[in-house]
CSV table of C-alpha atoms in Angstrom, one decimal:
chain,number,residue,atom,x,y,z
A,218,GLN,CA,8.9,-16.6,4.4
A,219,VAL,CA,7.1,-13.7,2.9
A,220,GLN,CA,8.4,-10.2,2.6
A,221,LEU,CA,6.8,-6.9,1.5
A,222,VAL,CA,9.2,-4.2,0.5
A,223,GLU,CA,8.1,-0.6,-0.2
A,224,SER,CA,9.8,2.0,-2.3
A,225,GLY,CA,9.2,5.4,-3.8
A,226,GLY,CA,8.7,7.6,-0.8
A,227,GLY,CA,10.5,10.9,-0.3
A,228,LEU,CA,10.2,14.6,0.1
A,229,VAL,CA,7.9,16.4,-2.3
A,230,GLN,CA,6.5,19.9,-2.5
A,231,PRO,CA,2.8,20.6,-2.1
A,232,GLY,CA,1.0,19.9,-5.3
A,233,GLY,CA,3.6,17.3,-6.4
A,234,SER,CA,3.3,13.6,-7.1
A,235,LEU,CA,4.9,10.4,-5.9
A,236,ARG,CA,4.5,6.8,-6.9
A,237,LEU,CA,4.9,4.2,-4.3
A,238,SER,CA,5.6,0.5,-5.0
A,239,CYS,CA,5.3,-2.5,-2.8
A,240,ALA,CA,6.7,-5.9,-4.0
A,241,ALA,CA,5.9,-9.2,-2.3
A,242,SER,CA,8.3,-12.0,-2.4
A,243,GLY,CA,8.9,-15.4,-0.9
A,244,SER,CA,6.8,-18.4,-0.6
A,245,ILE,CA,3.6,-17.2,-2.2
A,246,PHE,CA,0.7,-19.2,-3.6
A,247,SER,CA,-1.7,-16.4,-4.2
A,248,ILE,CA,-2.3,-12.8,-3.2
A,249,ASN,CA,-5.8,-11.6,-2.4
A,250,THR,CA,-6.3,-8.0,-1.2
A,251,MET,CA,-3.4,-5.5,-1.3
A,252,GLY,CA,-3.5,-2.1,0.2
A,253,TRP,CA,-1.8,1.0,1.5
A,254,TYR,CA,-2.1,2.4,4.9
A,255,ARG,CA,-0.5,5.4,6.5
A,256,GLN,CA,0.4,6.7,9.9
A,257,ALA,CA,1.3,10.2,10.8
A,258,PRO,CA,3.0,11.1,14.1
A,259,GLY,CA,0.5,11.1,16.9
A,260,ASN,CA,-2.2,9.5,14.7
A,261,GLU,CA,-3.5,6.0,14.3
A,262,ARG,CA,-2.8,4.0,11.2
A,263,GLU,CA,-5.5,4.6,8.6
A,264,LEU,CA,-6.5,3.1,5.3
A,265,VAL,CA,-5.5,4.9,2.2
A,266,ALA,CA,-6.5,2.5,-0.6
A,267,VAL,CA,-7.1,-1.2,-1.2
A,268,ILE,CA,-7.4,-3.3,-4.3
A,269,THR,CA,-8.7,-6.9,-4.6
A,270,SER,CA,-7.2,-9.6,-6.8
A,271,GLY,CA,-10.0,-8.8,-9.3
A,272,GLY,CA,-9.1,-5.2,-9.4
A,273,SER,CA,-11.9,-3.7,-7.3
A,274,THR,CA,-10.7,-0.6,-5.4
A,275,ASN,CA,-11.6,1.4,-2.4
A,276,TYR,CA,-10.2,4.7,-1.2
A,277,ALA,CA,-10.2,6.9,1.9
A,278,ASP,CA,-12.3,10.0,1.3
A,279,SER,CA,-9.3,12.1,2.0
A,280,VAL,CA,-7.4,10.8,-1.1
A,281,LYS,CA,-10.3,10.2,-3.5
A,282,GLY,CA,-9.6,11.8,-6.8
A,283,ARG,CA,-5.9,12.3,-6.0
A,284,CYS,CA,-4.6,8.8,-5.6
A,285,THR,CA,-4.8,5.7,-7.7
A,286,ILE,CA,-4.0,2.2,-6.5
A,287,SER,CA,-3.1,-0.5,-9.0
A,288,ARG,CA,-1.4,-3.9,-9.1
A,289,ASP,CA,0.7,-6.1,-11.3
A,290,ASN,CA,-0.2,-9.6,-10.4
A,291,ALA,CA,2.7,-11.1,-12.5
A,292,LYS,CA,5.1,-9.1,-10.4
A,293,ASN,CA,3.3,-9.5,-7.0
A,294,THR,CA,3.4,-5.7,-6.8
A,295,VAL,CA,1.0,-3.0,-5.8
A,296,TYR,CA,1.4,0.7,-6.6
A,297,LEU,CA,0.0,3.9,-5.3
A,298,GLN,CA,0.1,6.9,-7.5
A,299,MET,CA,-0.4,10.1,-5.5
A,300,ASN,CA,-1.0,13.4,-7.1
A,301,THR,CA,-1.7,16.9,-5.8
A,302,LEU,CA,0.0,16.0,-2.5
A,303,LYS,CA,-0.8,18.1,0.6
A,304,PRO,CA,1.1,18.6,3.8
A,305,ASP,CA,-1.6,16.5,5.5
A,306,ASP,CA,-0.5,13.5,3.4
A,307,THR,CA,2.8,13.4,5.3
A,308,ALA,CA,3.1,10.0,6.9
A,309,VAL,CA,4.8,6.7,6.9
A,310,TYR,CA,3.0,4.7,4.1
A,311,VAL,CA,2.8,0.9,4.8
A,312,CYS,CA,1.8,-1.8,2.4
A,313,LYS,CA,-0.3,-4.7,3.5
A,314,ALA,CA,-1.2,-7.9,1.6
A,315,VAL,CA,-3.3,-10.9,2.3
A,316,ILE,CA,-1.2,-13.8,1.1
A,317,SER,CA,-1.8,-17.5,0.8
A,318,ARG,CA,1.3,-19.7,1.0
A,319,ALA,CA,-0.4,-22.9,-0.2
A,320,ILE,CA,-3.6,-24.1,-1.7
A,321,TRP,CA,-4.9,-25.0,1.7
A,322,ASP,CA,-4.0,-21.6,3.3
A,323,TYR,CA,-6.9,-19.1,3.5
A,324,GLY,CA,-4.5,-16.3,3.8
A,325,HIS,CA,-2.7,-14.2,6.3
A,326,GLU,CA,-1.9,-10.5,6.6
A,327,TYR,CA,1.6,-9.4,5.9
A,328,TRP,CA,2.9,-5.9,6.4
A,329,GLY,CA,5.9,-4.0,5.0
A,330,GLN,CA,8.2,-1.8,6.9
A,331,GLY,CA,6.9,1.4,5.5
A,332,THR,CA,8.2,4.3,3.4
A,333,GLN,CA,8.3,7.9,4.5
A,334,VAL,CA,6.4,10.5,2.5
A,335,THR,CA,7.0,14.1,3.5
A,336,VAL,CA,5.1,16.9,1.8
A,337,SER,CA,6.6,20.2,2.5
A,338,SER,CA,7.8,23.4,0.8
């Protein structure tokens, strides 16, 4: 069993900041890529940011310069620091991780349940 649990969402005013966390737990041998996605009502799920096990990052153009993804490998946790938030950032933010459960396991995708971020005055 592997679980991803997000936290840190909430209501914030435009221009504000939030820090999301996603902790992986369970039967984990190693974690490869971790990332954040978001889905707003009526829209498809979209990539926000990803980070590899080596620390390489990639961001959606819409959040570049405003968001920073990081990870703590000792804690199996990925973070998303979001600054200068806009109403368009309102969405459910979902964490994804590619996790190997044994040395022979090339890895599978696991998803969290999501955390709501609402940017509104």
